Amino acid sequence: MNLEKVPRVVQGIDIRSLPISSKEAYVLSCLDSVMSVLELVSVTGNTEQEVMAMLSHLQDLGAIEWVDPPPPVSLRPPRLTAPPSAASTTKKVEAEEHVDMDSARAKAILDMYARLDLLSYYDLLGVDKHADRKTIRNAYFKLSKVFHPDSMYGKNIGSYKVKMEKIFTQLTKAYDMLSKKQLREEYDAYLKTREDTDTARVLLEKADVEEKADTEPPSGSGDDEEKNALEATQQKEAAKARYRKFAAQKLFSAIGRSSTPPKPGAPKADRQEHAKTLARNLMTSVTGSSAVRTGLGRSAQFLKGAKDAERAGDLSAAMNAMRLAKAMAPDNPDIGKEYERMRKLVAQKLVADYIAQARYEERFRMWEAAANSWVKVTKAKPDDAEAYHRAAAAMLQAKGDMRHAQRLAKKRSVWLRNQLEIG
């Protein structure tokens, strides 16, 4: 088992036919070809040893396989107009272009140009987020020697000239932004907002998928439905039996931990203290085993974690903890209400964050990113006329999809007309 890889469910595997526990089934449901073992530990609430043992068993059953983790997700939004094959096609054409430039430099320019809109200013300069001003300055001037068009003055560089100009313009923006304290603080806040929106978006998408899975009836014939219901009942009964066995073991363990019985003829006080100790251990065992049977013990831990995260202002972490609490106690109405409340708060904050980052992107003329952010606002707030207007305007500035911009502008006009008619 290579810990540098991540677990992935084997395609075509019939999960219902596997002899696995409810815990293993839950771990299996969390696998998305992205989560590492340590992330699974955090999400499932199990120990690292427990997760490793379950993954090993699932691998032995042929249910999972280990694959390379995906590359890190970029903080910058993708281009709105470039088709997936555009970059590779451009590279192929320009690789055959005759220019007065060595192949290594030509490749560096093409690679940087292809990723230009996907890199943060830190990644663009190749510096750490905590880099000081001197480090940023040195990185900027080092890259200028490669990408400044004047460094190739008098030579035939063909279409590379336009690309070098665009790269150098972006490098200069990055240097100016990160060299000034206030601008850098604002940019760092913007990057943090983008990270928060990415996290919240993924959580809400997972919540939608889970809700759909819970509410949609199983597909198939009547016979299949009866078979599925029977299998589900059998699995529940087997889980209950395992929990009863675990509770019994816990009970006997508690009794065994009691103090040694006093010898015959011991003082009455010693005999009474021994009886109290035995009763305390017995009560603790019964309470603990009850929590294990119902899932309340662990769900209470996640519920407390959700409240702590909410107080700290981390709504995404709070919602994730509520998801886990709900998974442990799906029939608890109070947890269900808290989960829905948290889900609503995250959705509201997500829209507010999209608006904040869109305004920042407009301020610094990041038109493609601004258009992307405003479009997301329109999806969450279909009655927001200003969002449609700003999305269309940003798309026009970015010279993006003109038809999409026209559709957005038309939606804004229709909404305003409806409001006038209602008024």
GROMACS .gro file of C-alpha atoms in nm:
model
  423
    1MET     CA    1   0.000   0.000   0.000
    2ASN     CA    2   0.170   0.318  -0.124
    3LEU     CA    3   0.074   0.619   0.092
    4GLU     CA    4   0.186   0.858  -0.183
    5LYS     CA    5  -0.117   0.739  -0.383
    6VAL     CA    6  -0.490   0.780  -0.314
    7PRO     CA    7  -0.761   0.510  -0.303
    8ARG     CA    8  -1.020   0.486  -0.579
    9VAL     CA    9  -1.326   0.262  -0.620
   10VAL     CA   10  -1.276   0.001  -0.891
   11GLN     CA   11  -1.516   0.060  -1.178
   12GLY     CA   12  -1.788  -0.199  -1.225
   13ILE     CA   13  -1.756  -0.344  -0.875
   14ASP     CA   14  -2.086  -0.457  -0.719
   15ILE     CA   15  -2.060  -0.305  -0.374
   16ARG     CA   16  -2.377  -0.478  -0.250
   17SER     CA   17  -2.216  -0.819  -0.295
   18LEU     CA   18  -1.915  -0.739  -0.077
   19PRO     CA   19  -1.887  -0.879   0.279
   20ILE     CA   20  -1.808  -0.542   0.437
   21SER     CA   21  -1.909  -0.363   0.755
   22SER     CA   22  -2.114  -0.044   0.773
   23LYS     CA   23  -1.798   0.151   0.858
   24GLU     CA   24  -1.622   0.012   0.551
   25ALA     CA   25  -1.925   0.098   0.338
   26TYR     CA   26  -1.912   0.456   0.467
   27VAL     CA   27  -1.540   0.484   0.393
   28LEU     CA   28  -1.605   0.341   0.046
   29SER     CA   29  -1.873   0.606  -0.015
   30CYS     CA   30  -1.622   0.882   0.068
   31LEU     CA   31  -1.365   0.778  -0.192
   32ASP     CA   32  -1.346   1.029  -0.477
   33SER     CA   33  -0.999   0.958  -0.625
   34VAL     CA   34  -0.880   1.277  -0.451
   35MET     CA   35  -0.882   1.220  -0.074
   36SER     CA   36  -0.565   1.093   0.088
   37VAL     CA   37  -0.559   0.853   0.384
   38LEU     CA   38  -0.511   1.141   0.630
   39GLU     CA   39  -0.807   1.328   0.479
   40LEU     CA   40  -1.019   1.014   0.513
   41VAL     CA   41  -0.919   1.000   0.879
   42SER     CA   42  -1.044   1.356   0.926
   43VAL     CA   43  -1.366   1.306   0.730
   44THR     CA   44  -1.473   0.970   0.874
   45GLY     CA   45  -1.367   1.034   1.233
   46ASN     CA   46  -1.183   0.699   1.254
   47THR     CA   47  -0.821   0.656   1.358
   48GLU     CA   48  -0.548   0.620   1.100
   49GLN     CA   49  -0.498   0.254   1.196
   50GLU     CA   50  -0.872   0.184   1.150
   51VAL     CA   51  -0.882   0.354   0.810
   52MET     CA   52  -0.570   0.168   0.693
   53ALA     CA   53  -0.716  -0.165   0.806
   54MET     CA   54  -1.046  -0.099   0.627
   55LEU     CA   55  -0.871   0.012   0.307
   56SER     CA   56  -0.651  -0.299   0.318
   57HIS     CA   57  -0.960  -0.520   0.349
   58LEU     CA   58  -1.134  -0.336   0.065
   59GLN     CA   59  -0.825  -0.379  -0.152
   60ASP     CA   60  -0.814  -0.752  -0.077
   61LEU     CA   61  -1.177  -0.773  -0.190
   62GLY     CA   62  -1.089  -0.599  -0.517
   63ALA     CA   63  -1.314  -0.302  -0.433
   64ILE     CA   64  -1.047  -0.031  -0.446
   65GLU     CA   65  -0.721   0.044  -0.620
   66TRP     CA   66  -0.443   0.294  -0.552
   67VAL     CA   67  -0.379   0.569  -0.807
   68ASP     CA   68  -0.167   0.884  -0.833
   69PRO     CA   69  -0.327   1.191  -0.672
   70PRO     CA   70  -0.458   1.464  -0.905
   71PRO     CA   71  -0.248   1.779  -0.958
   72PRO     CA   72  -0.319   2.075  -0.725
   73VAL     CA   73  -0.622   2.285  -0.820
   74SER     CA   74  -0.533   2.632  -0.947
   75LEU     CA   75  -0.664   2.935  -0.762
   76ARG     CA   76  -0.735   3.125  -1.084
   77PRO     CA   77  -1.047   3.051  -1.290
   78PRO     CA   78  -1.017   2.879  -1.628
   79ARG     CA   79  -1.039   3.077  -1.952
   80LEU     CA   80  -1.396   3.121  -2.070
   81THR     CA   81  -1.342   3.088  -2.443
   82ALA     CA   82  -1.042   2.864  -2.513
   83PRO     CA   83  -1.144   2.509  -2.607
   84PRO     CA   84  -0.951   2.225  -2.442
   85SER     CA   85  -0.747   2.155  -2.755
   86ALA     CA   86  -0.654   2.518  -2.828
   87ALA     CA   87  -0.331   2.522  -2.626
   88SER     CA   88  -0.201   2.196  -2.771
   89THR     CA   89  -0.288   2.307  -3.126
   90THR     CA   90  -0.113   2.641  -3.076
   91LYS     CA   91   0.198   2.469  -2.943
   92LYS     CA   92   0.211   2.232  -3.238
   93VAL     CA   93   0.184   2.515  -3.492
   94GLU     CA   94   0.436   2.740  -3.320
   95ALA     CA   95   0.682   2.459  -3.261
   96GLU     CA   96   0.721   2.448  -3.639
   97GLU     CA   97   0.764   2.826  -3.665
   98HIS     CA   98   1.115   2.938  -3.757
   99VAL     CA   99   1.239   3.200  -3.509
  100ASP     CA  100   1.576   3.327  -3.384
  101MET     CA  101   1.536   3.159  -3.046
  102ASP     CA  102   1.671   2.843  -2.884
  103SER     CA  103   1.421   2.563  -2.826
  104ALA     CA  104   1.443   2.576  -2.445
  105ARG     CA  105   1.341   2.943  -2.434
  106ALA     CA  106   1.067   2.891  -2.692
  107LYS     CA  107   0.925   2.606  -2.482
  108ALA     CA  108   0.938   2.820  -2.164
  109ILE     CA  109   0.741   3.097  -2.338
  110LEU     CA  110   0.480   2.859  -2.474
  111ASP     CA  111   0.438   2.683  -2.140
  112MET     CA  112   0.406   3.009  -1.947
  113TYR     CA  113   0.162   3.156  -2.199
  114ALA     CA  114  -0.060   2.846  -2.187
  115ARG     CA  115  -0.084   2.866  -1.805
  116LEU     CA  116  -0.089   3.245  -1.772
  117ASP     CA  117  -0.454   3.274  -1.667
  118LEU     CA  118  -0.429   2.976  -1.432
  119LEU     CA  119  -0.147   3.099  -1.208
  120SER     CA  120  -0.163   3.315  -0.899
  121TYR     CA  121   0.083   3.604  -0.887
  122TYR     CA  122   0.296   3.407  -0.643
  123ASP     CA  123   0.307   3.106  -0.875
  124LEU     CA  124   0.374   3.333  -1.173
  125LEU     CA  125   0.685   3.476  -1.006
  126GLY     CA  126   0.777   3.139  -0.857
  127VAL     CA  127   0.793   3.268  -0.499
  128ASP     CA  128   0.646   3.158  -0.168
  129LYS     CA  129   0.344   3.337  -0.020
  130HIS     CA  130   0.565   3.460   0.262
  131ALA     CA  131   0.845   3.584   0.034
  132ASP     CA  132   0.989   3.924   0.127
  133ARG     CA  133   1.009   4.220  -0.109
  134LYS     CA  134   1.373   4.153  -0.206
  135THR     CA  135   1.296   3.793  -0.306
  136ILE     CA  136   1.001   3.910  -0.516
  137ARG     CA  137   1.213   4.176  -0.685
  138ASN     CA  138   1.493   3.929  -0.769
  139ALA     CA  139   1.242   3.681  -0.912
  140TYR     CA  140   1.083   3.951  -1.127
  141PHE     CA  141   1.410   4.069  -1.281
  142LYS     CA  142   1.528   3.712  -1.337
  143LEU     CA  143   1.211   3.628  -1.530
  144SER     CA  144   1.229   3.959  -1.720
  145LYS     CA  145   1.550   3.841  -1.884
  146VAL     CA  146   1.355   3.551  -2.034
  147PHE     CA  147   1.018   3.709  -2.115
  148HIS     CA  148   1.084   4.079  -2.183
  149PRO     CA  149   1.035   4.135  -2.562
  150ASP     CA  150   1.324   4.387  -2.570
  151SER     CA  151   1.562   4.110  -2.470
  152MET     CA  152   1.513   3.977  -2.826
  153TYR     CA  153   1.542   4.318  -2.997
  154GLY     CA  154   1.636   4.298  -3.363
  155LYS     CA  155   1.570   3.925  -3.390
  156ASN     CA  156   1.293   3.741  -3.568
  157ILE     CA  157   1.063   3.604  -3.298
  158GLY     CA  158   0.742   3.594  -3.503
  159SER     CA  159   0.426   3.523  -3.303
  160TYR     CA  160   0.632   3.487  -2.985
  161LYS     CA  161   0.650   3.867  -2.959
  162VAL     CA  162   0.281   3.902  -2.870
  163LYS     CA  163   0.304   3.621  -2.617
  164MET     CA  164   0.615   3.765  -2.453
  165GLU     CA  165   0.444   4.104  -2.425
  166LYS     CA  166   0.141   3.951  -2.255
  167ILE     CA  167   0.356   3.743  -2.018
  168PHE     CA  168   0.573   4.042  -1.927
  169THR     CA  169   0.264   4.259  -1.865
  170GLN     CA  170   0.130   3.996  -1.626
  171LEU     CA  171   0.469   3.964  -1.454
  172THR     CA  172   0.477   4.340  -1.402
  173LYS     CA  173   0.127   4.334  -1.254
  174ALA     CA  174   0.236   4.059  -1.018
  175TYR     CA  175   0.548   4.249  -0.913
  176ASP     CA  176   0.356   4.574  -0.856
  177MET     CA  177   0.084   4.398  -0.659
  178LEU     CA  178   0.313   4.197  -0.430
  179SER     CA  179   0.562   4.479  -0.373
  180LYS     CA  180   0.308   4.712  -0.210
  181LYS     CA  181   0.188   4.617   0.137
  182GLN     CA  182  -0.177   4.722   0.108
  183LEU     CA  183  -0.225   4.580  -0.241
  184ARG     CA  184  -0.061   4.254  -0.135
  185GLU     CA  185  -0.288   4.224   0.171
  186GLU     CA  186  -0.592   4.280  -0.051
  187TYR     CA  187  -0.467   4.021  -0.299
  188ASP     CA  188  -0.404   3.768  -0.021
  189ALA     CA  189  -0.759   3.825   0.102
  190TYR     CA  190  -0.883   3.770  -0.253
  191LEU     CA  191  -0.695   3.440  -0.280
  192LYS     CA  192  -0.840   3.333   0.055
  193THR     CA  193  -1.190   3.415  -0.070
  194ARG     CA  194  -1.131   3.204  -0.381
  195GLU     CA  195  -1.017   2.911  -0.167
  196ASP     CA  196  -1.326   2.949   0.053
  197THR     CA  197  -1.562   2.957  -0.245
  198ASP     CA  198  -1.401   2.647  -0.395
  199THR     CA  199  -1.440   2.460  -0.065
  200ALA     CA  200  -1.799   2.575  -0.011
  201ARG     CA  201  -1.898   2.495  -0.369
  202VAL     CA  202  -1.766   2.138  -0.340
  203LEU     CA  203  -1.945   2.088  -0.006
  204LEU     CA  204  -2.278   2.209  -0.145
  205GLU     CA  205  -2.241   1.991  -0.454
  206LYS     CA  206  -2.174   1.688  -0.233
  207ALA     CA  207  -2.477   1.778  -0.019
  208ASP     CA  208  -2.697   1.792  -0.330
  209VAL     CA  209  -2.571   1.451  -0.445
  210GLU     CA  210  -2.628   1.298  -0.099
  211GLU     CA  211  -2.979   1.444  -0.074
  212LYS     CA  212  -3.066   1.315  -0.420
  213ALA     CA  213  -2.938   0.968  -0.330
  214ASP     CA  214  -3.147   0.971  -0.009
  215THR     CA  215  -3.472   1.088  -0.170
  216GLU     CA  216  -3.473   0.914  -0.508
  217PRO     CA  217  -3.632   0.568  -0.512
  218PRO     CA  218  -3.408   0.286  -0.634
  219SER     CA  219  -3.441   0.209  -1.003
  220GLY     CA  220  -3.519  -0.134  -1.136
  221SER     CA  221  -3.799  -0.390  -1.137
  222GLY     CA  222  -4.019  -0.486  -0.844
  223ASP     CA  223  -3.810  -0.798  -0.786
  224ASP     CA  224  -3.494  -0.589  -0.771
  225GLU     CA  225  -3.653  -0.351  -0.521
  226GLU     CA  226  -3.757  -0.640  -0.296
  227LYS     CA  227  -3.407  -0.787  -0.320
  228ASN     CA  228  -3.249  -0.451  -0.235
  229ALA     CA  229  -3.485  -0.403   0.060
  230LEU     CA  230  -3.407  -0.753   0.188
  231GLU     CA  231  -3.033  -0.695   0.157
  232ALA     CA  232  -3.063  -0.361   0.336
  233THR     CA  233  -3.258  -0.526   0.621
  234GLN     CA  234  -3.001  -0.804   0.650
  235GLN     CA  235  -2.716  -0.554   0.659
  236LYS     CA  236  -2.890  -0.355   0.935
  237GLU     CA  237  -2.950  -0.670   1.140
  238ALA     CA  238  -2.588  -0.777   1.094
  239ALA     CA  239  -2.472  -0.432   1.203
  240LYS     CA  240  -2.694  -0.450   1.512
  241ALA     CA  241  -2.551  -0.792   1.597
  242ARG     CA  242  -2.195  -0.661   1.570
  243TYR     CA  243  -2.281  -0.365   1.791
  244ARG     CA  244  -2.446  -0.595   2.051
  245LYS     CA  245  -2.132  -0.806   2.055
  246PHE     CA  246  -1.915  -0.496   2.092
  247ALA     CA  247  -2.138  -0.367   2.375
  248ALA     CA  248  -2.111  -0.701   2.556
  249GLN     CA  249  -1.733  -0.697   2.525
  250LYS     CA  250  -1.729  -0.341   2.658
  251LEU     CA  251  -1.952  -0.439   2.948
  252PHE     CA  252  -1.733  -0.734   3.056
  253SER     CA  253  -1.426  -0.520   3.009
  254ALA     CA  254  -1.571  -0.261   3.245
  255ILE     CA  255  -1.651  -0.523   3.506
  256GLY     CA  256  -1.301  -0.662   3.473
  257ARG     CA  257  -1.153  -0.318   3.534
  258SER     CA  258  -1.330  -0.293   3.871
  259SER     CA  259  -1.115  -0.296   4.180
  260THR     CA  260  -1.035  -0.635   4.334
  261PRO     CA  261  -1.317  -0.750   4.564
  262PRO     CA  262  -1.236  -0.703   4.932
  263LYS     CA  263  -1.143  -1.012   5.129
  264PRO     CA  264  -1.400  -1.179   5.353
  265GLY     CA  265  -1.427  -0.992   5.682
  266ALA     CA  266  -1.311  -0.664   5.530
  267PRO     CA  267  -1.454  -0.343   5.678
  268LYS     CA  268  -1.805  -0.249   5.563
  269ALA     CA  269  -1.676   0.080   5.414
  270ASP     CA  270  -1.440  -0.110   5.180
  271ARG     CA  271  -1.722  -0.338   5.063
  272GLN     CA  272  -1.948  -0.036   4.996
  273GLU     CA  273  -1.673   0.146   4.801
  274HIS     CA  274  -1.617  -0.163   4.585
  275ALA     CA  275  -1.990  -0.183   4.508
  276LYS     CA  276  -1.995   0.187   4.408
  277THR     CA  277  -1.694   0.141   4.179
  278LEU     CA  278  -1.854  -0.159   4.011
  279ALA     CA  279  -2.179   0.034   3.958
  280ARG     CA  280  -1.995   0.335   3.809
  281ASN     CA  281  -1.803   0.114   3.564
  282LEU     CA  282  -2.119  -0.070   3.471
  283MET     CA  283  -2.310   0.254   3.405
  284THR     CA  284  -2.024   0.397   3.200
  285SER     CA  285  -2.013   0.080   2.992
  286VAL     CA  286  -2.389   0.076   2.929
  287THR     CA  287  -2.390   0.445   2.834
  288GLY     CA  288  -2.091   0.404   2.606
  289SER     CA  289  -2.226   0.095   2.435
  290SER     CA  290  -2.561   0.270   2.382
  291ALA     CA  291  -2.382   0.558   2.214
  292VAL     CA  292  -2.199   0.311   1.993
  293ARG     CA  293  -2.522   0.137   1.896
  294THR     CA  294  -2.704   0.457   1.804
  295GLY     CA  295  -2.417   0.656   1.662
  296LEU     CA  296  -2.495   0.935   1.909
  297GLY     CA  297  -2.152   0.932   2.066
  298ARG     CA  298  -1.965   1.017   1.751
  299SER     CA  299  -2.239   1.238   1.610
  300ALA     CA  300  -2.224   1.444   1.930
  301GLN     CA  301  -1.851   1.491   1.875
  302PHE     CA  302  -1.908   1.613   1.519
  303LEU     CA  303  -2.194   1.836   1.635
  304LYS     CA  304  -1.964   1.999   1.891
  305GLY     CA  305  -1.697   2.039   1.622
  306ALA     CA  306  -1.951   2.209   1.396
  307LYS     CA  307  -2.046   2.458   1.667
  308ASP     CA  308  -1.681   2.532   1.744
  309ALA     CA  309  -1.606   2.588   1.374
  310GLU     CA  310  -1.909   2.816   1.336
  311ARG     CA  311  -1.799   3.025   1.633
  312ALA     CA  312  -1.455   3.051   1.473
  313GLY     CA  313  -1.616   3.176   1.150
  314ASP     CA  314  -1.524   2.869   0.941
  315LEU     CA  315  -1.865   2.780   0.798
  316SER     CA  316  -1.728   2.526   0.549
  317ALA     CA  317  -1.563   2.327   0.829
  318ALA     CA  318  -1.884   2.358   1.031
  319MET     CA  319  -2.095   2.222   0.746
  320ASN     CA  320  -1.856   1.934   0.685
  321ALA     CA  321  -1.878   1.840   1.054
  322MET     CA  322  -2.259   1.861   1.033
  323ARG     CA  323  -2.254   1.628   0.730
  324LEU     CA  324  -2.066   1.372   0.939
  325ALA     CA  325  -2.297   1.418   1.238
  326LYS     CA  326  -2.598   1.365   1.011
  327ALA     CA  327  -2.438   1.054   0.858
  328MET     CA  328  -2.385   0.906   1.207
  329ALA     CA  329  -2.741   0.986   1.323
  330PRO     CA  330  -2.955   1.022   1.006
  331ASP     CA  331  -3.287   0.991   1.194
  332ASN     CA  332  -3.212   1.260   1.453
  333PRO     CA  333  -3.447   1.554   1.370
  334ASP     CA  334  -3.247   1.809   1.570
  335ILE     CA  335  -2.927   1.727   1.382
  336GLY     CA  336  -3.122   1.740   1.056
  337LYS     CA  337  -3.247   2.093   1.136
  338GLU     CA  338  -2.896   2.209   1.229
  339TYR     CA  339  -2.759   2.061   0.909
  340GLU     CA  340  -3.014   2.248   0.694
  341ARG     CA  341  -2.947   2.572   0.882
  342MET     CA  342  -2.572   2.535   0.825
  343ARG     CA  343  -2.625   2.448   0.461
  344LYS     CA  344  -2.827   2.767   0.412
  345LEU     CA  345  -2.559   2.978   0.582
  346VAL     CA  346  -2.285   2.833   0.361
  347ALA     CA  347  -2.491   2.897   0.046
  348GLN     CA  348  -2.552   3.260   0.150
  349LYS     CA  349  -2.185   3.316   0.226
  350LEU     CA  350  -2.084   3.154  -0.102
  351VAL     CA  351  -2.288   3.409  -0.300
  352ALA     CA  352  -2.149   3.697  -0.093
  353ASP     CA  353  -1.794   3.572  -0.155
  354TYR     CA  354  -1.856   3.541  -0.529
  355ILE     CA  355  -1.976   3.902  -0.536
  356ALA     CA  356  -1.673   4.019  -0.336
  357GLN     CA  357  -1.424   3.843  -0.562
  358ALA     CA  358  -1.607   3.962  -0.877
  359ARG     CA  359  -1.578   4.325  -0.764
  360TYR     CA  360  -1.209   4.276  -0.688
  361GLU     CA  361  -1.154   4.125  -1.032
  362GLU     CA  362  -1.335   4.416  -1.196
  363ARG     CA  363  -1.124   4.665  -1.001
  364PHE     CA  364  -0.803   4.516  -1.137
  365ARG     CA  365  -0.942   4.451  -1.486
  366MET     CA  366  -0.934   4.071  -1.453
  367TRP     CA  367  -1.228   4.056  -1.692
  368GLU     CA  368  -1.243   3.683  -1.766
  369ALA     CA  369  -1.232   3.601  -1.395
  370ALA     CA  370  -1.492   3.870  -1.319
  371ALA     CA  371  -1.728   3.735  -1.585
  372ASN     CA  372  -1.688   3.384  -1.444
  373SER     CA  373  -1.765   3.505  -1.090
  374TRP     CA  374  -2.070   3.711  -1.192
  375VAL     CA  375  -2.211   3.416  -1.389
  376LYS     CA  376  -2.192   3.207  -1.070
  377VAL     CA  377  -2.382   3.481  -0.887
  378THR     CA  378  -2.659   3.473  -1.150
  379LYS     CA  379  -2.699   3.099  -1.103
  380ALA     CA  380  -2.743   3.141  -0.729
  381LYS     CA  381  -2.953   3.460  -0.758
  382PRO     CA  382  -3.151   3.435  -1.084
  383ASP     CA  383  -3.347   3.753  -0.993
  384ASP     CA  384  -3.035   3.972  -0.954
  385ALA     CA  385  -3.047   4.210  -1.252
  386GLU     CA  386  -2.717   4.376  -1.160
  387ALA     CA  387  -2.537   4.040  -1.166
  388TYR     CA  388  -2.658   3.974  -1.523
  389HIS     CA  389  -2.549   4.322  -1.630
  390ARG     CA  390  -2.203   4.294  -1.476
  391ALA     CA  391  -2.149   3.942  -1.611
  392ALA     CA  392  -2.234   4.056  -1.963
  393ALA     CA  393  -2.017   4.369  -1.934
  394ALA     CA  394  -1.717   4.176  -1.803
  395MET     CA  395  -1.756   3.917  -2.078
  396LEU     CA  396  -1.754   4.191  -2.341
  397GLN     CA  397  -1.441   4.345  -2.188
  398ALA     CA  398  -1.274   4.004  -2.192
  399LYS     CA  399  -1.377   3.954  -2.557
  400GLY     CA  400  -1.528   3.626  -2.451
  401ASP     CA  401  -1.840   3.443  -2.567
  402MET     CA  402  -2.046   3.720  -2.727
  403ARG     CA  403  -2.356   3.503  -2.758
  404HIS     CA  404  -2.340   3.424  -2.388
  405ALA     CA  405  -2.302   3.795  -2.311
  406GLN     CA  406  -2.610   3.872  -2.524
  407ARG     CA  407  -2.813   3.604  -2.344
  408LEU     CA  408  -2.717   3.751  -2.006
  409ALA     CA  409  -2.809   4.102  -2.117
  410LYS     CA  410  -3.141   3.973  -2.249
  411LYS     CA  411  -3.220   3.801  -1.918
  412ARG     CA  412  -3.154   4.129  -1.738
  413SER     CA  413  -3.390   4.315  -1.974
  414VAL     CA  414  -3.663   4.054  -1.929
  415TRP     CA  415  -3.632   4.070  -1.551
  416LEU     CA  416  -3.650   4.453  -1.549
  417ARG     CA  417  -3.954   4.448  -1.779
  418ASN     CA  418  -4.131   4.199  -1.551
  419GLN     CA  419  -4.058   4.420  -1.249
  420LEU     CA  420  -4.207   4.723  -1.424
  421GLU     CA  421  -4.519   4.525  -1.514
  422ILE     CA  422  -4.555   4.405  -1.155
  423GLY     CA  423  -4.506   4.762  -1.029
   0.00000   0.00000   0.00000
